[in-house]
Short mmCIF file of C-alpha atoms and ligand atoms in Angstrom, two decimals:
data_model
loop_
_atom_site.label_atom_id
_atom_site.label_comp_id
_atom_site.label_asym_id
_atom_site.label_seq_id
_atom_site.Cartn_x
_atom_site.Cartn_y
_atom_site.Cartn_z
CA MET A 17 19.93 206.83 86.33
CA THR A 18 23.57 206.14 85.62
CA THR A 19 24.12 206.83 81.42
CA TYR A 20 26.87 203.91 79.88
CA LEU A 21 28.90 204.45 76.61
CA LEU A 22 29.93 200.93 74.80
CA THR A 23 32.97 201.53 72.78
CA GLY A 24 33.48 199.29 70.00
CA ALA A 25 30.74 196.70 70.64
CA ARG A 26 30.06 194.04 67.66
CA PRO A 27 26.23 194.23 67.05
CA LEU A 28 24.67 191.21 65.24
CA GLY A 29 26.01 191.06 61.63
CA GLY A 30 27.43 194.46 61.74
CA ASP A 31 30.65 196.59 62.20
CA PRO A 32 32.16 197.27 65.93
CA THR A 33 30.20 200.69 66.75
CA ASP A 34 29.51 202.83 69.38
CA MET A 35 26.63 202.61 71.64
CA LEU A 36 24.89 205.41 74.63
CA ILE A 37 22.64 204.01 76.94
CA ALA A 38 20.31 206.49 78.82
CA ASP A 39 16.97 206.47 80.44
CA GLY A 40 16.72 203.09 80.30
CA VAL A 41 16.77 202.75 76.51
CA VAL A 42 19.26 202.15 73.62
CA ALA A 43 19.75 206.27 73.24
CA ALA A 44 21.88 206.44 70.17
CA MET A 45 24.31 204.24 68.08
CA GLY A 46 27.40 205.17 66.03
CA ALA A 47 28.71 208.41 65.88
CA ASP A 48 25.65 209.69 67.38
CA ALA A 49 26.58 208.04 70.58
CA ARG A 50 29.31 210.59 71.44
CA ARG A 51 27.84 213.58 70.53
CA GLY A 52 25.77 214.37 73.53
CA GLY A 53 28.66 215.81 75.58
CA ALA A 54 31.54 218.22 75.20
CA ASP A 55 34.13 214.98 76.53
CA ALA A 56 34.51 213.38 73.42
CA ARG A 57 35.85 210.34 75.16
CA THR A 58 33.27 209.85 77.18
CA GLY A 59 30.12 211.43 75.02
CA GLY A 60 28.92 212.42 78.11
CA ALA A 61 28.20 209.30 79.58
CA ASP A 62 28.68 208.56 83.17
CA VAL A 63 30.78 205.21 82.65
CA VAL A 64 32.30 204.08 79.82
CA VAL A 65 32.69 200.31 78.86
CA ASP A 66 35.50 199.16 76.71
CA ALA A 67 33.62 196.58 74.37
CA ALA A 68 35.85 196.20 71.55
CA GLY A 69 35.92 192.38 71.02
CA LEU A 70 32.67 192.12 72.71
CA VAL A 71 29.74 190.90 71.01
CA LEU A 72 26.35 192.71 71.79
CA LEU A 73 23.19 190.09 72.39
CA PRO A 74 19.45 191.05 73.38
CA GLY A 75 19.31 190.39 76.77
CA LEU A 76 18.89 186.35 77.19
CA VAL A 77 15.82 185.07 77.79
CA ASP A 78 15.12 181.76 79.99
CA LEU A 79 11.60 179.92 79.81
CA HIS A 80 12.76 176.99 82.02
CA THR A 81 14.25 178.26 85.39
CA HIS A 82 13.88 176.29 88.90
CA LEU A 83 14.11 179.26 91.90
CA ARG A 84 13.04 177.34 94.28
CA GLU A 85 11.28 179.79 96.53
CA PRO A 86 8.78 179.51 98.02
CA GLY A 87 9.63 176.11 99.86
CA ARG A 88 13.52 175.31 99.35
CA GLU A 89 14.97 178.55 100.30
CA ASP A 90 18.25 175.84 101.18
CA ALA A 91 18.91 175.66 97.25
CA GLU A 92 17.92 178.50 95.69
CA THR A 93 16.04 181.99 96.46
CA VAL A 94 14.70 184.36 94.02
CA GLU A 95 17.32 186.80 94.83
CA SER A 96 20.14 184.01 94.60
CA GLY A 97 18.79 182.56 91.45
CA THR A 98 17.94 185.80 89.52
CA ARG A 99 21.71 187.04 90.23
CA ALA A 100 22.63 183.96 88.65
CA ALA A 101 20.51 184.33 85.72
CA ALA A 102 22.16 188.55 85.71
CA LEU A 103 25.71 186.58 85.60
CA GLY A 104 24.52 184.14 82.73
CA GLY A 105 23.29 187.02 80.58
CA PHE A 106 19.54 187.16 81.20
CA THR A 107 17.36 189.62 81.49
CA ALA A 108 14.33 187.85 82.10
CA VAL A 109 13.51 184.16 83.30
CA HIS A 110 10.53 182.34 83.73
CA ALA A 111 10.13 180.98 87.33
CA MET A 112 8.94 176.86 87.25
CA ALA A 113 5.84 176.31 89.18
CA ASN A 114 7.20 173.00 91.26
CA THR A 115 7.97 175.37 94.52
CA THR A 116 6.07 174.44 97.69
CA PRO A 117 3.47 175.90 97.90
CA THR A 118 2.75 174.93 94.26
CA GLN A 119 2.49 178.10 91.79
CA ASP A 120 -1.12 177.00 91.19
CA THR A 121 -2.90 180.02 92.38
CA ALA A 122 -2.77 183.73 91.62
CA GLY A 123 -1.45 184.36 95.30
CA VAL A 124 1.90 182.31 94.89
CA VAL A 125 2.54 183.77 91.28
CA GLU A 126 2.11 186.89 92.46
CA GLN A 127 4.41 186.29 95.35
CA VAL A 128 6.93 185.00 93.13
CA TRP A 129 6.76 187.92 90.71
CA ARG A 130 7.05 190.59 93.54
CA LEU A 131 10.11 188.77 94.88
CA GLY A 132 11.51 188.86 91.65
CA ARG A 133 10.90 192.63 91.06
CA ASP A 134 12.24 193.49 94.51
CA ALA A 135 15.39 191.76 93.93
CA GLY A 136 15.92 193.71 90.83
CA TRP A 137 18.44 191.47 88.97
CA CYS A 138 16.36 189.96 86.07
CA ASP A 139 12.30 190.30 85.06
CA VAL A 140 10.78 187.25 86.79
CA HIS A 141 7.47 185.94 84.95
CA PRO A 142 6.40 182.98 87.11
CA VAL A 143 4.99 179.94 85.26
CA GLY A 144 1.67 178.81 86.55
CA ALA A 145 0.98 174.98 87.47
CA VAL A 146 -1.42 173.47 84.86
CA THR A 147 -2.98 170.81 87.25
CA VAL A 148 -3.65 171.63 91.39
CA GLY A 149 -0.23 170.79 93.41
CA LEU A 150 1.18 169.16 89.88
CA ALA A 151 -1.27 166.01 90.71
CA GLY A 152 -1.95 166.14 87.24
CA GLU A 153 -5.96 165.63 88.08
CA ARG A 154 -7.49 168.93 88.35
CA LEU A 155 -6.84 172.12 86.19
CA ALA A 156 -5.46 174.97 88.31
CA GLU A 157 -6.73 178.36 88.50
CA LEU A 158 -5.16 179.28 84.94
CA SER A 159 -7.71 182.19 84.04
CA ALA A 160 -6.84 183.90 87.83
CA MET A 161 -3.36 183.37 87.62
CA ALA A 162 -3.19 185.11 83.91
CA ARG A 163 -4.81 187.95 84.97
CA SER A 164 -3.01 188.12 88.31
CA ALA A 165 -0.25 190.82 88.48
CA ALA A 166 2.25 188.19 87.49
CA ALA A 167 0.17 188.06 83.82
CA VAL A 168 1.14 184.29 83.54
CA ARG A 169 1.25 183.08 80.19
CA VAL A 170 3.09 179.80 80.51
CA PHE A 171 1.86 176.96 82.11
CA SER A 172 3.48 173.56 83.34
CA ASP A 173 3.76 170.91 85.85
CA ASP A 174 7.19 170.72 84.95
CA GLY A 175 8.67 168.03 87.26
CA LYS A 176 5.44 166.17 86.49
CA CYS A 177 4.06 165.37 83.10
CA VAL A 178 0.39 166.09 82.40
CA HIS A 179 -0.17 162.42 81.64
CA ASP A 180 -3.82 162.31 81.42
CA PRO A 181 -5.00 163.24 77.81
CA VAL A 182 -8.29 164.64 78.94
CA VAL A 183 -6.69 167.20 81.47
CA MET A 184 -3.89 168.00 78.57
CA ARG A 185 -6.81 168.49 75.99
CA ARG A 186 -8.54 170.84 78.44
CA ALA A 187 -5.33 172.62 79.64
CA LEU A 188 -4.70 173.37 75.80
CA GLU A 189 -8.10 174.78 75.23
CA TYR A 190 -8.27 176.86 78.36
CA VAL A 191 -4.95 178.77 77.63
CA LYS A 192 -6.20 180.24 74.24
CA ALA A 193 -8.40 182.33 76.17
CA PHE A 194 -5.53 184.37 77.24
CA ASP A 195 -3.40 183.57 74.47
CA GLY A 196 -1.28 181.17 76.94
CA VAL A 197 0.76 178.31 75.95
CA VAL A 198 1.25 174.71 77.82
CA ALA A 199 4.74 173.89 78.52
CA GLN A 200 4.98 170.02 78.90
CA HIS A 201 7.28 168.10 80.64
CA ALA A 202 7.12 164.71 78.54
CA GLN A 203 7.53 161.80 80.39
CA GLU A 204 5.07 158.99 80.23
CA PRO A 205 5.13 158.32 83.72
CA ARG A 206 3.94 154.40 83.59
CA LEU A 207 6.99 153.83 81.40
CA THR A 208 9.48 155.24 83.65
CA GLU A 209 8.30 154.00 86.71
CA GLY A 210 11.97 153.98 88.91
CA ALA A 211 13.91 155.11 86.31
CA GLN A 212 17.43 156.07 86.91
CA MET A 213 19.00 157.11 83.91
CA HIS A 214 18.58 157.05 80.31
CA GLU A 215 17.54 153.05 78.72
CA GLY A 216 20.17 151.46 76.68
CA VAL A 217 23.60 150.11 76.55
CA ILE A 218 24.62 151.76 79.49
CA SER A 219 21.75 151.20 82.02
CA ALA A 220 22.06 147.43 80.86
CA GLU A 221 25.76 147.35 81.70
CA LEU A 222 25.48 149.06 85.23
CA GLY A 223 22.04 147.93 86.17
CA LEU A 224 20.36 150.79 86.46
CA THR A 225 16.44 150.91 85.61
CA GLY A 226 16.11 152.70 82.15
CA TRP A 227 14.09 155.84 81.11
CA PRO A 228 13.22 154.82 77.25
CA ALA A 229 13.11 157.22 74.97
CA VAL A 230 9.81 156.21 73.86
CA ALA A 231 8.73 157.64 76.98
CA GLU A 232 9.34 161.00 75.72
CA GLU A 233 8.07 160.61 72.32
CA ALA A 234 5.30 159.00 72.98
CA ILE A 235 3.94 162.16 74.84
CA VAL A 236 5.44 164.50 72.41
CA ALA A 237 3.75 162.30 69.63
CA ARG A 238 0.15 162.73 71.34
CA ASP A 239 0.29 166.37 72.26
CA VAL A 240 1.47 167.77 68.77
CA LEU A 241 -1.75 166.23 67.71
CA LEU A 242 -3.55 167.39 70.35
CA ALA A 243 -2.54 170.89 69.81
CA GLU A 244 -3.65 170.53 66.38
CA HIS A 245 -6.86 169.04 67.36
CA VAL A 246 -7.86 171.69 69.77
CA GLY A 247 -5.97 174.71 67.67
CA SER A 248 -3.84 175.71 70.77
CA ARG A 249 -0.23 176.20 71.55
CA LEU A 250 2.39 173.60 72.61
CA HIS A 251 5.70 174.12 73.68
CA VAL A 252 7.49 170.93 74.51
CA LEU A 253 10.38 171.07 77.26
CA HIS A 254 13.76 169.56 77.40
CA LEU A 255 13.29 167.57 74.47
CA SER A 256 16.10 164.76 74.90
CA THR A 257 15.95 162.52 71.86
CA ALA A 258 16.53 162.07 68.15
CA GLY A 259 12.73 160.77 67.97
CA SER A 260 11.42 163.70 69.49
CA VAL A 261 13.17 165.90 67.06
CA GLU A 262 11.81 163.85 63.94
CA ILE A 263 8.32 164.44 65.67
CA VAL A 264 8.33 168.24 66.13
CA ARG A 265 10.22 168.17 62.95
CA TRP A 266 6.88 166.38 61.31
CA ALA A 267 4.56 168.40 63.25
CA LYS A 268 5.74 171.91 62.28
CA ALA A 269 5.85 170.73 58.61
CA ARG A 270 2.18 169.97 59.12
CA GLY A 271 1.55 173.51 60.37
CA ILE A 272 0.87 172.30 64.33
CA ASP A 273 1.73 175.45 66.79
CA VAL A 274 4.41 173.69 68.73
CA THR A 275 7.32 174.84 69.87
CA ALA A 276 10.38 172.99 71.41
CA GLU A 277 13.47 173.64 73.76
CA VAL A 278 16.69 172.20 74.49
CA THR A 279 19.04 172.10 77.57
CA PRO A 280 22.72 173.27 77.49
CA HIS A 281 23.61 170.00 78.88
CA HIS A 282 21.43 167.50 76.42
CA LEU A 283 23.93 169.40 73.71
CA MET A 284 27.03 168.72 75.49
CA LEU A 285 26.93 165.58 77.89
CA THR A 286 26.24 161.75 77.17
CA ASP A 287 24.95 159.00 79.34
CA ASP A 288 28.44 157.40 79.48
CA LEU A 289 28.79 160.04 82.02
CA VAL A 290 26.78 158.29 84.63
CA ARG A 291 29.45 155.29 84.74
CA GLY A 292 30.97 157.27 87.20
CA TYR A 293 27.64 157.17 89.69
CA ASP A 294 28.20 161.02 89.99
CA PRO A 295 24.85 162.31 91.12
CA ARG A 296 25.70 165.53 89.21
CA PHE A 297 24.82 163.64 86.08
CA LYS A 298 21.29 162.68 87.27
CA VAL A 299 18.67 164.52 85.41
CA ASN A 300 14.85 164.45 84.34
CA PRO A 301 14.90 163.68 80.92
CA PRO A 302 18.36 161.70 81.51
CA LEU A 303 21.44 162.29 79.76
CA ARG A 304 21.27 160.32 76.40
CA THR A 305 23.20 158.64 73.46
CA ALA A 306 25.76 160.84 71.39
CA ALA A 307 23.41 159.78 68.58
CA ASP A 308 20.54 161.92 70.11
CA VAL A 309 22.87 164.88 71.43
CA GLU A 310 23.71 164.79 67.49
CA ALA A 311 20.10 164.98 66.55
CA VAL A 312 19.44 167.82 68.95
CA ARG A 313 22.59 169.78 67.44
CA GLU A 314 20.87 169.26 64.18
CA GLY A 315 17.24 170.47 65.11
CA LEU A 316 18.56 173.74 67.08
CA ALA A 317 20.54 174.40 63.81
CA ASP A 318 17.75 173.76 61.29
CA GLY A 319 15.20 175.65 63.63
CA THR A 320 13.12 172.54 64.51
CA ILE A 321 13.88 173.22 68.06
CA ASP A 322 13.08 176.98 69.23
CA THR A 323 15.13 177.83 72.36
CA VAL A 324 17.50 176.79 74.46
CA GLY A 325 16.45 176.74 77.98
CA THR A 326 18.66 176.12 81.11
CA ASP A 327 16.18 174.00 83.29
CA HIS A 328 18.53 175.56 86.04
CA ALA A 329 17.68 173.22 88.86
CA PRO A 330 19.23 173.76 91.78
CA HIS A 331 19.47 171.00 94.86
CA ALA A 332 20.77 171.24 98.36
CA ARG A 333 24.03 169.32 99.06
CA GLU A 334 21.91 166.49 100.80
CA ASP A 335 20.28 165.78 98.12
CA LYS A 336 23.02 165.56 95.94
CA ASP A 337 25.51 164.46 97.96
CA CYS A 338 24.58 160.65 98.35
CA GLU A 339 24.26 157.70 96.24
CA TRP A 340 22.90 157.38 92.85
CA GLY A 341 19.79 156.09 93.49
CA ALA A 342 19.00 158.58 96.29
CA ALA A 343 19.99 161.76 94.75
CA ALA A 344 18.10 164.41 93.22
CA PHE A 345 17.23 164.63 89.51
CA GLY A 346 18.39 168.28 88.12
CA MET A 347 21.65 170.22 87.18
CA THR A 348 22.37 173.87 87.46
CA GLY A 349 22.59 175.94 84.72
CA LEU A 350 21.98 179.80 84.60
CA GLU A 351 25.80 180.64 84.32
CA THR A 352 27.09 178.24 82.16
CA ALA A 353 24.43 178.10 79.58
CA LEU A 354 25.70 180.83 76.69
CA SER A 355 29.32 178.95 77.40
CA VAL A 356 27.84 175.69 76.56
CA VAL A 357 25.85 176.99 73.75
CA GLN A 358 28.99 178.86 72.42
CA ALA A 359 31.00 175.47 72.58
CA THR A 360 28.74 173.37 70.98
CA MET A 361 26.60 175.31 68.51
CA VAL A 362 28.89 178.25 67.57
CA ASP A 363 32.48 177.31 67.76
CA THR A 364 31.60 174.18 65.83
CA GLY A 365 30.27 176.64 63.11
CA ARG A 366 26.28 175.51 63.30
CA LEU A 367 24.83 178.56 64.98
CA THR A 368 25.85 182.18 64.34
CA TRP A 369 25.61 184.60 67.36
CA ALA A 370 22.68 186.06 65.24
CA ASP A 371 20.96 182.45 65.64
CA VAL A 372 22.14 182.27 69.30
CA ALA A 373 20.10 185.62 69.96
CA ARG A 374 17.02 184.08 68.56
CA VAL A 375 17.50 180.55 70.39
CA MET A 376 18.26 182.19 73.56
CA SER A 377 16.43 185.77 73.32
CA THR A 378 13.82 186.25 70.51
CA ALA A 379 11.76 183.15 70.57
CA PRO A 380 11.85 182.04 74.33
CA ALA A 381 10.41 185.93 74.66
CA ARG A 382 8.09 185.37 71.63
CA ILE A 383 6.68 182.25 73.32
CA GLY A 384 6.31 183.47 76.75
CA ARG A 385 4.96 186.49 75.56
CA VAL A 386 7.32 188.92 77.46
CA ALA A 387 7.20 192.29 76.49
CA GLY A 388 10.44 194.30 75.82
CA HIS A 389 12.50 191.59 75.83
CA GLY A 390 14.32 189.78 72.62
CA ARG A 391 14.05 192.69 70.74
CA PRO A 392 16.44 193.85 67.91
CA VAL A 393 19.64 195.76 69.24
CA ALA A 394 18.08 199.13 68.19
CA VAL A 395 18.02 202.91 68.75
CA GLY A 396 14.87 203.52 71.04
CA GLU A 397 14.66 199.90 72.21
CA PRO A 398 14.77 199.00 75.99
CA ALA A 399 18.04 198.37 76.93
CA ASN A 400 18.20 194.86 77.83
CA LEU A 401 21.39 193.80 76.63
CA THR A 402 24.38 191.52 77.07
CA LEU A 403 27.85 191.90 76.31
CA VAL A 404 29.84 188.84 76.03
CA ASP A 405 33.40 188.14 75.42
CA PRO A 406 33.94 184.83 73.08
CA ALA A 407 37.27 184.75 73.59
CA ALA A 408 37.79 184.13 77.09
CA ARG A 409 37.91 180.81 78.65
CA ARG A 410 37.34 179.61 82.22
CA VAL A 411 37.13 176.80 84.44
CA VAL A 412 33.80 176.04 86.15
CA VAL A 413 33.79 176.09 89.97
CA PRO A 414 30.54 175.89 91.30
CA GLU A 415 31.38 177.04 94.92
CA GLU A 416 32.49 180.44 92.96
CA GLN A 417 29.00 180.74 91.25
CA ALA A 418 26.08 182.95 92.36
CA THR A 419 23.51 180.03 92.64
CA ALA A 420 23.01 178.79 96.08
CA SER A 421 23.48 175.00 94.60
CA VAL A 422 26.98 173.45 93.71
CA ASN A 423 25.51 170.73 91.68
CA SER A 424 27.10 171.84 88.28
CA PRO A 425 27.56 169.16 85.60
CA PHE A 426 30.15 171.34 84.10
CA ALA A 427 32.44 171.50 87.07
CA GLY A 428 35.94 171.54 86.43
CA ARG A 429 35.58 172.02 83.11
CA GLU A 430 36.82 174.81 80.77
CA LEU A 431 34.16 176.65 78.84
CA PRO A 432 34.41 179.03 76.19
CA GLY A 433 33.10 183.01 76.67
CA ARG A 434 32.56 185.09 79.65
CA VAL A 435 29.24 187.39 80.13
CA VAL A 436 31.01 190.85 80.54
CA ALA A 437 27.90 193.21 81.13
CA THR A 438 24.30 192.89 81.09
CA PHE A 439 21.62 195.67 81.47
CA LEU A 440 18.35 195.26 82.45
CA ARG A 441 16.20 198.39 81.30
CA GLY A 442 19.37 200.64 81.28
CA ARG A 443 20.54 199.64 84.48
CA ALA A 444 23.77 197.59 84.80
CA THR A 445 23.06 194.45 86.56
CA VAL A 446 26.60 192.90 85.63
CA LEU A 447 29.67 194.73 84.88
CA ASP A 448 33.55 193.34 84.19
CA GLY A 449 32.08 190.03 84.99
CA ALA A 450 30.61 190.94 88.53
CA PRO A 451 27.12 191.89 90.28
CA VAL A 452 26.23 195.08 90.43
CA GLU A 453 24.12 195.52 93.47
CA ARG A 454 20.78 197.48 92.57
CA GLY A 455 21.64 201.55 93.17
CA VAL A 456 25.43 201.33 93.00
CA HIS A 457 26.77 203.60 90.93
CA VAL A 458 30.01 202.75 89.56
N1 NCD B 502 15.02 168.55 85.51
C1 NCD B 502 15.45 167.93 86.30
O1 NCD B 502 16.25 167.04 86.65
N2 NCD B 502 14.75 168.15 87.59
C2 NCD B 502 13.53 169.42 87.94
C3 NCD B 502 12.20 168.86 87.28
C4 NCD B 502 12.50 168.80 86.07
O2 NCD B 502 12.58 169.62 85.24
O3 NCD B 502 12.20 167.61 85.73
C5 NCD B 502 13.63 170.01 89.18
O4 NCD B 502 12.96 170.99 89.78
O5 NCD B 502 14.73 169.43 89.83
#
């Protein structure tokens, strides 16, 4: 296995240091990193990576990725989506269950898990559907998925809300048996029938049917109470309103076992973008107001919101290149997530890089019960690592990304930061900002 010497990397909160990566782990740090070999420059390592000025993070973990395979390989495959993930600095992603067929049996989750393992870009943890076919009626085979080779721990009907309170209660009760978590897409369906964007001043102006904040908040409030009642773990996906932040803050203060996620796009973008009717800005939950953006930033900064999840939702051109009303909901995000977090939270002084490690690696790994990821950057730990150049800037060009779809809301924007290298158990998946095919020695 190729060995790497990272020179002068900045670990979180520490002084620049050297690091030797060998046999899948962080083998040595500091002066010890060069002691292994006679050559003082390389310390005996096969490849030297000049990491001066770069920030060294634990490999990023995404709890919310749509990989679209099986069923919509025209929009994304496990291979293209996980290559995009590696380029975005991720070493593990959770693949959402709204595939065709649905990831609601042990067979389908094992298929996705195997595709991920064979692609080799990052670890793929399939999310199991809560209900059969995401129909919200009958619980899926949660236990069979948990016991399968894919060892599912996160269950979600994402894209659809588990709206029946009895079904939600049973799911919360059921997952306790294998330390699972129900990740809810909080959207009261009756309050959002025909909804096209956030309900507010701009939806009134444009004459588009609105998606009111209360449709999210009513489900978040109900679910934290259900989680408390049955003593189970709840994760709120893509939380987007100031009211949802308040409810989660209240629930945590009360000791309820709830965690919450915000997406990069809800940290940066607002509903006034809909004025141009460009379907790249059509997403579920919808882009909200500037006051909501401020509230989710504050919630992420004060720990009310635990994680940033990409909700990477690639769509084929024909599903997005059409009029607003007919376009699919969703945005790509794996290759821009870290840059958006840097722009909105780090460069504004609201999070340190150590906080970024917490919200994009440690916390999602803990919530998803992912072993070997989200660990401290220390000798003996699995070398799941991301090297970031915070001084770089780049303009987002979706056609140049690894994802098979081009529906990025950040197209044409200049964003800070660049993932220079990603290591998965000591193997470089990205070097010099470019993907490294498996087995190719550089
Ligand atoms: N976020 C979206 O707008 N779309 C997601 C589903 C979802 O997370 O709601 C998708 O699968 O396309």
